[in-house]
């Protein structure tokens, strides 16, 4: 027999009635379910009302209503018989009210209920048989309450449940078998509670679970093989707990994992065998720990990784050379705010698709010249706030896609070692995002200058410093002369090399300039006249050679040129092989020249003889 329907199109003044049967009632003047609601209503939503009690007749007369919602109101009491007049309900939502307790089995008349949302209240406990008989329940939300404990049999009979949210409560312990009846559960949230330990079999039987959130608890340790039955898991959060270590193989047998977080734990070590085959894992978070290093194969089974955040670990000072060996699709890598002092040259050698690299706020003192060589697609590199004093000039030569580079906050030494990278910065100022803040820290006339402002003239002295240690000892002495002789106009300089096994030679870098300060050597010249050595140069000594002499490898003949107070001497290299080659070439050219000259003379002789013969003929 069909229920008796009151055909009416009236709609209460505080409500909006949809022709299809949806009614929305909003306002502080509402203290109970309005009486003039159309009988054809299937969805009733009440929001921001002053309704404090759902009594035994509040829902009467709405025989077609399937979904009832009363949220963000002053509700604090529900009558034990409130839902007996609406057994057809499929969904009840009483979120964000002031409920402290509910009568036991209050929902038992709703045998077809599939959704029950009680989040955002002040519930301190749930009766052990609160859900008894509700075998069709699929969704339960008890989050944001004050629950301290749960009965072991609370979810008995709820084999169809696939979503359960217990987050943001005060739960301290979970009964070992509490989730065993939930064989079809897919999503389980237990985050933001006060759980300190978990039983090894608490998740046994949850073969269909895909999402488990345990972050922001007080879990200090994990039982071995805690997650071994969760083969369909794709999201697992264990961040913000008290874990100092994790048992080996804890994350094995999770081939569908896509998101795993263990950050914000006081982790001291990680086992070598921790991660199983996770080809679909696209994100991994590991930060705010006490780790000093990482296992070399930590990410070896995560071939599908796209985003990797290993940052804000203030004790992490070392990374294995092959740590990122097996991440061919990695797009973003964050290593910022660690304690890294140096990096292995091959650390990034296989990250050929990496676009974003963050190394800022570490303690890096230097970088290998080829560390970024394989990063042909990288667009952003952040190196600011480290302890870098210089970088190899070839550091970014292969990074053709680089668009943003941060280098500020480093104590750059603008001596000779920075010449190469300074030249690169000067030609790529549009790439260096903080170019105006990349400043010299040296205590000389370059202090506070930007590196991009340094020119080639600022490094004229550098080649001497680079090869000074390779030079023989130079001794300069005046030519012996009688006292009556006129002062000499030249200075005789001889090279006295250090004792060595091979032939003495001077090594000079190609296309480089060698500055030889001579003041120290001239002040200690041998005194042939027995007079005390002079502290100043002789008046007869050419002053251009007194302060600095510069030797430069050049392709021209021996020559000297005075420029800006420095005398440049250019000369040919003295390598034996090259010298013999030049000598042979010279002899060959002379021989060819002589041959051509003789051939020309012979030709002219024959030509003259022929002309004379022609003239002699009649």
XYZ file of C-alpha atoms in Angstrom:
618
model
C 0.000 0.000 0.000
C 1.495 3.363 -1.043
C 1.918 6.093 1.585
C -0.622 8.870 1.646
C 0.770 11.941 -0.110
C -0.294 15.535 0.469
C -0.069 17.216 -2.895
C 1.141 20.744 -2.322
C 3.467 23.127 -4.106
C 3.882 25.417 -1.141
C 7.418 26.172 0.081
C 8.266 27.677 3.504
C 9.558 31.234 3.431
C 12.919 30.243 4.866
C 13.452 27.540 2.251
C 14.095 27.115 -1.443
C 12.230 24.276 -3.114
C 13.459 22.700 -6.315
C 10.762 21.305 -8.660
C 12.673 18.015 -8.713
C 12.280 17.528 -4.953
C 15.350 19.179 -3.365
C 14.704 21.648 -0.505
C 17.248 23.946 1.156
C 16.344 25.764 4.384
C 18.726 28.350 5.849
C 18.385 30.875 8.657
C 18.541 31.447 12.385
C 14.763 31.657 12.638
C 14.469 27.925 11.971
C 14.085 25.927 15.206
C 12.526 22.749 13.771
C 11.836 21.084 10.452
C 9.346 23.398 8.664
C 5.822 21.890 8.364
C 5.007 23.189 4.892
C 7.758 21.278 3.108
C 6.385 19.588 -0.048
C 5.544 15.919 0.439
C 7.504 15.087 -2.728
C 10.794 16.174 -1.144
C 13.537 13.569 -1.494
C 16.424 15.758 -0.260
C 16.160 18.101 2.726
C 19.145 20.255 3.640
C 19.082 22.531 6.689
C 22.013 24.862 7.298
C 22.921 27.546 9.884
C 19.760 27.108 11.916
C 18.880 27.451 15.600
C 17.493 23.948 15.769
C 18.769 22.275 18.988
C 16.736 19.051 19.078
C 15.510 16.495 16.577
C 12.392 15.184 18.305
C 10.356 12.081 17.551
C 8.035 13.947 15.086
C 10.486 16.301 13.380
C 10.799 14.105 10.273
C 7.219 12.869 10.166
C 5.224 13.242 6.950
C 8.258 13.153 4.633
C 7.751 9.644 3.397
C 9.673 10.172 0.148
C 12.689 11.836 1.740
C 15.845 9.760 1.191
C 18.566 12.154 2.324
C 18.472 14.421 5.384
C 21.133 16.977 6.353
C 21.282 19.319 9.355
C 24.683 21.080 9.542
C 26.360 24.075 11.180
C 23.552 24.481 13.674
C 23.048 24.345 17.441
C 21.913 20.728 17.526
C 22.877 19.015 20.785
C 20.163 16.339 21.235
C 18.588 13.647 19.079
C 15.532 11.851 20.443
C 15.952 8.023 20.615
C 12.878 7.622 18.371
C 13.710 10.441 15.976
C 14.362 8.222 12.939
C 11.526 5.712 13.405
C 9.240 7.966 11.346
C 11.700 7.941 8.394
C 13.001 4.363 7.969
C 13.451 4.935 4.233
C 16.416 7.271 4.735
C 19.601 6.373 2.837
C 21.760 9.249 4.084
C 21.954 11.194 7.361
C 24.319 14.116 7.763
C 24.597 15.837 11.160
C 28.000 17.501 10.652
C 29.338 20.524 12.547
C 26.868 20.634 15.399
C 27.176 20.367 19.187
C 26.418 16.698 19.750
C 28.229 15.259 22.782
C 26.525 11.865 22.873
C 24.020 9.804 20.895
C 21.511 7.240 22.208
C 22.600 3.616 21.613
C 21.195 2.101 18.424
C 19.559 5.391 17.468
C 20.073 4.590 13.794
C 18.839 0.969 13.965
C 15.486 1.747 12.220
C 17.447 2.915 9.138
C 18.148 -0.540 7.753
C 18.891 0.815 4.259
C 21.247 3.575 5.424
C 24.403 3.772 3.287
C 25.898 7.105 4.441
C 26.280 8.447 7.992
C 28.197 11.666 8.593
C 28.724 12.762 12.200
C 31.937 14.762 11.765
C 32.619 18.076 13.461
C 30.759 17.446 16.696
C 31.839 16.893 20.296
C 31.229 13.168 20.576
C 33.298 11.590 23.326
C 32.245 7.970 22.799
C 30.288 5.725 20.472
C 28.111 2.929 21.849
C 29.542 -0.518 20.913
C 26.324 -1.455 19.051
C 25.649 1.935 17.499
C 25.886 0.528 13.969
C 24.317 -2.875 14.602
C 21.927 -3.885 11.829
C 23.177 -1.235 9.390
C 24.620 -3.776 6.997
C 24.255 -1.476 3.966
C 26.488 1.262 5.376
C 29.206 2.279 2.923
C 30.415 5.602 4.370
C 31.009 6.592 8.008
C 32.613 9.897 9.012
C 33.406 10.343 12.720
C 36.239 12.858 12.240
C 36.727 16.064 14.240
C 35.199 14.789 17.467
C 36.587 14.025 20.924
C 36.636 10.231 20.698
C 39.194 8.682 23.026
C 38.611 4.977 22.402
C 36.604 2.626 20.225
C 35.010 -0.705 21.040
C 36.484 -3.767 19.320
C 33.040 -4.807 17.973
C 31.989 -1.330 16.837
C 32.127 -2.141 13.110
C 30.881 -5.723 13.247
C 28.605 -6.575 10.340
C 29.661 -3.640 8.149
C 31.121 -5.723 5.355
C 30.001 -3.201 2.698
C 31.767 -0.230 4.288
C 34.362 1.276 1.928
C 35.055 4.666 3.590
C 35.853 5.256 7.278
C 37.175 8.517 8.686
C 38.341 8.564 12.318
C 40.724 11.493 11.886
C 41.151 14.439 14.256
C 40.046 12.731 17.449
C 41.871 11.765 20.640
C 42.110 8.025 20.032
C 45.038 6.552 21.960
C 44.767 2.887 21.086
C 43.138 0.706 18.457
C 41.818 -2.761 19.368
C 43.757 -5.402 17.356
C 40.641 -6.727 15.571
C 38.591 -3.556 15.193
C 38.951 -3.374 11.386
C 38.788 -7.110 10.612
C 35.052 -7.094 9.630
C 35.667 -4.359 7.033
C 36.722 -6.635 4.198
C 35.688 -4.166 1.481
C 37.176 -1.066 3.090
C 39.083 1.079 0.588
C 39.760 4.305 2.506
C 40.793 4.501 6.162
C 41.728 7.777 7.829
C 43.170 7.692 11.378
C 45.293 10.853 11.149
C 45.620 13.472 13.921
C 45.048 11.199 16.891
C 47.192 10.157 19.856
C 48.006 6.586 18.846
C 51.396 5.449 20.197
C 51.577 1.890 18.912
C 49.864 -0.407 16.443
C 49.234 -4.118 16.734
C 50.967 -6.159 14.052
C 47.684 -7.580 12.761
C 45.455 -4.512 13.043
C 45.220 -4.157 9.246
C 45.045 -7.888 8.485
C 42.278 -8.796 6.075
C 41.988 -5.318 4.535
C 42.899 -6.662 1.129
C 40.996 -3.935 -0.726
C 42.416 -0.967 1.177
C 43.873 1.646 -1.185
C 44.321 4.675 1.068
C 45.593 4.730 4.655
C 46.408 7.931 6.513
C 48.202 7.636 9.842
C 50.001 10.985 9.934
C 50.105 13.242 12.980
C 49.960 10.551 15.653
C 52.541 9.559 18.251
C 53.585 6.220 16.755
C 57.117 5.417 17.971
C 57.635 2.093 16.203
C 56.089 -0.109 13.549
C 55.689 -3.887 13.849
C 57.448 -5.910 11.135
C 55.270 -6.647 8.095
C 52.532 -4.327 9.355
C 51.376 -3.559 5.823
C 52.179 -6.880 4.161
C 48.536 -7.658 3.266
C 47.840 -4.243 1.719
C 48.793 -5.126 -1.833
C 46.363 -2.617 -3.388
C 47.580 0.382 -1.395
C 48.233 3.539 -3.431
C 48.428 6.176 -0.662
C 50.132 5.802 2.720
C 50.975 8.657 5.079
C 53.127 8.097 8.168
C 54.438 11.619 8.539
C 54.557 13.594 11.790
C 54.929 10.631 14.152
C 57.769 9.628 16.503
C 59.471 7.005 14.334
C 63.237 6.696 14.806
C 63.603 3.744 12.483
C 61.478 1.600 10.214
C 61.727 -2.207 9.977
C 63.210 -3.595 6.790
C 60.820 -4.527 3.999
C 58.049 -2.483 5.619
C 57.003 -1.121 2.232
C 57.368 -4.312 0.220
C 54.486 -5.847 -1.787
C 52.870 -2.494 -2.643
C 53.217 -2.348 -6.437
C 50.324 0.145 -6.832
C 51.720 2.749 -4.415
C 51.473 6.309 -5.748
C 52.048 8.458 -2.659
C 54.133 7.648 0.420
C 55.105 10.104 3.163
C 57.372 9.482 6.157
C 58.524 13.064 6.714
C 58.565 14.895 10.058
C 59.758 11.867 12.021
C 62.940 11.781 14.161
C 64.377 9.071 11.910
C 67.995 8.170 12.666
C 68.556 5.430 10.104
C 66.779 3.614 7.310
C 67.430 -0.032 6.374
C 68.938 -0.952 3.017
C 65.905 -3.075 2.181
C 62.969 -0.764 2.771
C 61.152 -0.078 -0.483
C 59.719 -2.789 -2.653
C 58.700 -2.560 -6.297
C 56.752 0.707 -6.664
C 56.761 1.642 -10.358
C 53.691 3.877 -9.977
C 54.985 5.918 -7.047
C 55.000 9.494 -8.309
C 55.597 11.438 -5.093
C 57.868 10.853 -2.133
C 58.361 13.082 0.886
C 61.240 12.717 3.312
C 61.997 15.819 5.331
C 62.441 17.089 8.876
C 64.269 13.964 10.055
C 67.557 13.282 11.876
C 69.067 11.221 9.075
C 72.734 11.816 8.256
C 72.732 9.781 5.042
C 70.425 7.573 2.970
C 70.660 3.971 1.750
C 72.067 3.854 -1.811
C 69.095 1.865 -3.139
C 66.358 3.795 -1.343
C 64.747 4.944 -4.593
C 65.921 2.093 -6.837
C 62.438 0.564 -7.190
C 60.625 3.848 -7.864
C 61.101 4.134 -11.608
C 57.929 6.202 -12.079
C 58.897 8.936 -9.627
C 58.016 12.482 -10.738
C 58.383 14.578 -7.566
C 60.978 13.856 -4.889
C 61.341 16.038 -1.800
C 64.296 15.162 0.422
C 64.732 18.478 2.175
C 64.796 20.239 5.559
C 66.922 17.533 7.177
C 69.433 19.545 9.185
C 71.731 16.550 9.758
C 71.727 15.117 6.242
C 75.314 15.705 5.122
C 76.045 12.917 2.640
C 74.312 11.379 -0.364
C 75.461 8.145 -2.080
C 76.666 8.636 -5.644
C 74.023 6.311 -7.136
C 71.112 7.459 -4.971
C 69.166 8.763 -7.993
C 70.267 6.063 -10.393
C 66.852 4.716 -11.323
C 64.532 7.725 -11.650
C 64.364 8.321 -15.415
C 61.146 10.381 -15.266
C 61.978 12.581 -12.286
C 60.771 16.136 -12.936
C 61.386 17.870 -9.602
C 64.092 17.194 -7.017
C 64.296 19.217 -3.828
C 67.422 18.855 -1.668
C 67.133 22.263 -0.044
C 67.758 23.101 3.609
C 69.889 20.069 4.400
C 73.450 19.958 5.720
C 75.139 18.981 2.461
C 78.773 20.044 2.175
C 79.725 18.351 -1.090
C 78.105 16.329 -3.857
C 79.447 13.430 -5.901
C 80.154 14.344 -9.564
C 77.832 11.570 -10.803
C 74.958 12.260 -8.392
C 72.641 13.687 -11.084
C 74.140 11.889 -14.081
C 71.000 9.865 -14.882
C 68.334 12.495 -14.270
C 68.056 13.403 -17.929
C 64.450 14.670 -17.663
C 64.850 16.747 -14.520
C 63.434 20.283 -14.836
C 63.532 21.655 -11.283
C 66.520 21.258 -8.932
C 66.662 22.921 -5.529
C 69.987 22.873 -3.639
C 69.562 26.115 -1.743
C 70.181 26.606 1.976
C 72.818 23.910 2.387
C 76.518 24.214 3.251
C 77.966 23.422 -0.157
C 81.546 24.663 -0.379
C 82.133 23.675 -3.976
C 80.699 21.701 -6.877
C 82.352 19.448 -9.489
C 82.503 21.060 -12.895
C 80.472 18.325 -14.590
C 77.835 17.698 -11.917
C 75.063 19.289 -14.030
C 76.316 17.988 -17.387
C 73.527 15.409 -17.898
C 70.725 17.828 -16.973
C 69.971 18.932 -20.514
C 66.308 19.727 -19.753
C 66.743 21.484 -16.411
C 65.090 24.919 -16.350
C 65.592 25.888 -12.688
C 68.622 25.443 -10.419
C 68.664 27.086 -7.010
C 72.079 27.362 -5.295
C 71.480 30.361 -3.069
C 72.467 30.511 0.593
C 75.343 28.027 0.543
C 79.064 28.482 1.214
C 80.220 28.564 -2.386
C 83.261 30.721 -3.053
C 83.575 29.840 -6.727
C 82.230 27.505 -9.415
C 83.966 25.908 -12.397
C 83.459 27.932 -15.554
C 81.973 24.947 -17.381
C 79.323 24.236 -14.727
C 76.312 25.236 -16.863
C 77.631 24.947 -20.419
C 75.415 21.949 -21.289
C 72.257 23.280 -19.626
C 70.759 24.875 -22.706
C 67.219 24.864 -21.245
C 68.255 26.723 -18.067
C 66.043 29.771 -17.445
C 66.284 30.451 -13.699
C 69.494 30.225 -11.678
C 69.851 31.565 -8.133
C 73.376 32.181 -6.793
C 72.956 34.851 -4.102
C 73.759 34.385 -0.438
C 77.170 32.788 -1.084
C 80.583 34.187 0.003
C 81.938 34.540 -3.534
C 85.722 34.925 -3.712
C 86.329 37.181 -6.684
C 89.929 36.109 -7.100
C 91.345 34.248 -10.054
C 89.287 31.106 -9.447
C 86.028 32.820 -10.299
C 87.115 34.070 -13.707
C 85.394 31.305 -15.693
C 82.007 31.444 -13.991
C 82.149 35.254 -13.926
C 82.470 35.266 -17.692
C 79.501 32.874 -17.992
C 77.360 35.017 -15.665
C 78.252 38.129 -17.624
C 76.956 36.528 -20.831
C 73.872 34.979 -19.168
C 72.582 37.727 -16.884
C 69.019 37.009 -17.979
C 69.312 33.473 -16.604
C 70.698 34.482 -13.191
C 67.472 35.615 -11.525
C 69.244 37.244 -8.560
C 72.127 38.668 -10.582
C 72.175 41.961 -8.659
C 72.653 40.072 -5.392
C 75.521 37.829 -6.517
C 78.234 39.919 -4.845
C 81.962 39.567 -4.199
C 82.943 38.923 -0.594
C 86.671 39.563 -1.024
C 88.300 42.321 1.045
C 89.774 44.414 -1.734
C 88.636 46.897 -4.333
C 86.171 44.304 -5.656
C 84.197 44.035 -2.410
C 80.444 44.455 -2.887
C 80.817 44.384 -6.649
C 78.500 42.098 -8.565
C 80.262 39.213 -10.255
C 78.686 40.148 -13.572
C 80.507 43.514 -13.417
C 83.965 41.900 -13.445
C 85.834 42.314 -16.724
C 88.859 40.638 -18.298
C 91.082 43.437 -17.008
C 90.277 42.362 -13.458
C 92.053 39.053 -14.089
C 95.247 40.129 -15.900
C 97.366 38.952 -12.995
C 95.745 35.541 -12.636
C 97.834 33.386 -14.960
C 100.971 34.149 -12.990
C 99.344 32.816 -9.880
C 98.286 29.687 -11.737
C 101.756 28.715 -12.954
C 104.069 30.427 -10.502
C 104.820 27.186 -8.689
C 106.010 25.596 -11.942
C 108.668 28.209 -12.729
C 112.455 27.841 -12.098
C 114.196 30.258 -9.754
C 115.087 33.482 -11.554
C 118.218 35.436 -10.607
C 118.830 38.916 -11.937
C 122.242 40.542 -11.752
C 123.912 43.500 -13.396
C 126.653 42.980 -15.973
C 130.150 43.249 -14.440
C 131.901 46.488 -15.447
C 134.746 48.679 -14.326
C 133.802 51.669 -12.249
C 134.898 54.034 -14.963
C 132.668 52.446 -17.543
C 129.439 54.195 -18.486
C 126.237 52.918 -16.911
C 124.731 49.971 -18.738
C 121.472 50.411 -20.587
C 120.428 46.734 -20.530
C 119.782 44.207 -17.835
C 121.174 40.695 -18.149
C 118.668 38.130 -16.830
C 119.585 34.467 -16.509
C 117.384 31.546 -15.525
C 118.797 29.237 -12.894
C 116.410 26.298 -12.590
C 115.960 24.202 -9.490
C 117.849 20.861 -9.501
C 115.900 18.300 -11.516
C 116.437 15.082 -13.392
C 115.256 16.254 -16.774
C 116.299 19.220 -18.906
C 115.381 22.566 -17.414
C 112.431 24.334 -18.969
C 109.829 26.918 -18.139
C 106.179 25.823 -18.323
C 103.795 28.516 -19.537
C 100.062 27.929 -20.103
C 98.860 28.403 -23.705
C 97.185 31.730 -24.432
C 97.880 32.871 -20.906
C 99.783 35.692 -19.281
C 102.577 35.126 -16.782
C 103.374 37.919 -14.341
C 106.768 37.691 -12.631
C 107.273 40.078 -9.712
C 110.991 40.783 -9.571
C 111.257 43.071 -6.566
C 111.980 40.256 -4.137
C 114.715 38.756 -6.301
C 116.474 42.022 -7.027
C 116.600 42.920 -3.381
C 118.692 39.821 -2.718
C 121.097 40.076 -5.640
C 124.664 38.854 -5.061
C 126.843 41.788 -4.108
C 130.010 41.564 -6.201
C 131.461 44.781 -4.832
C 131.078 43.879 -1.175
C 128.671 46.761 -0.644
C 125.447 46.218 1.305
C 122.495 45.300 -0.882
C 120.327 48.165 -1.948
C 116.650 48.163 -1.002
C 115.698 50.238 -4.028
C 116.295 49.514 -7.716
C 119.421 50.807 -9.353
C 119.072 54.052 -11.219
C 120.538 52.280 -14.253
C 118.049 49.365 -14.115
C 115.141 49.567 -16.597
C 112.106 50.328 -14.422
C 109.715 48.491 -16.713
C 111.310 45.223 -15.580
C 111.600 46.127 -11.928
C 108.007 45.807 -10.696
C 106.538 43.172 -12.992
C 107.559 41.225 -16.066
C 104.963 39.384 -18.123
C 105.694 36.453 -20.416
C 103.051 35.347 -22.885
C 102.926 32.487 -25.395
C 102.318 34.091 -28.772
C 102.412 33.013 -32.389
C 104.592 35.962 -33.406
C 108.350 36.444 -33.172
C 110.119 37.417 -29.971
C 108.934 40.871 -29.071
C 108.249 43.063 -26.082
C 105.664 45.721 -25.544
C 105.073 48.107 -22.648
C 101.419 48.483 -21.641
C 99.846 49.883 -18.454
C 103.070 49.713 -16.493
C 103.775 46.112 -17.487
C 106.299 44.840 -20.022
C 104.983 41.926 -22.132
C 107.532 39.535 -23.632
C 106.223 37.215 -26.327
C 108.213 34.201 -27.391
C 107.832 30.908 -29.216
C 107.330 27.721 -27.179
C 110.590 25.862 -26.546
C 109.313 22.315 -26.726
C 111.886 20.064 -28.443
C 109.447 18.435 -30.886
C 107.987 21.739 -31.972
C 111.467 23.272 -32.342
C 112.665 20.439 -34.596
C 109.496 20.773 -36.648
C 110.122 24.482 -37.168
C 113.776 23.852 -38.047
C 112.848 21.171 -40.576
C 110.202 23.416 -42.112
C 112.704 26.248 -42.380
C 115.318 24.052 -44.118
C 112.649 22.685 -46.446
C 111.480 26.162 -47.406
C 115.074 27.285 -48.052
C 115.717 24.224 -50.221
C 112.544 24.772 -52.226
C 113.447 28.431 -52.649
C 116.931 27.601 -53.933
C 115.483 25.028 -56.317
C 112.953 27.496 -57.692
C 115.650 30.130 -58.095
C 117.912 27.772 -60.053
C 114.980 26.610 -62.168
C 114.123 30.227 -62.980
C 117.710 31.032 -63.970
C 117.865 27.952 -66.206
C 114.555 28.917 -67.816
C 115.816 32.440 -68.500
C 119.033 31.023 -69.955
C 117.123 28.785 -72.385
C 114.762 31.598 -73.288
C 117.640 33.951 -74.065
C 119.372 31.297 -76.215
C 116.189 30.713 -78.194
C 115.765 34.424 -78.843
C 119.328 34.735 -80.078
C 118.821 31.783 -82.462
C 115.703 33.378 -83.920
C 117.506 36.665 -84.458
C 120.357 34.884 -86.287
C 118.032 33.364 -88.887
C 117.636 35.321 -92.176
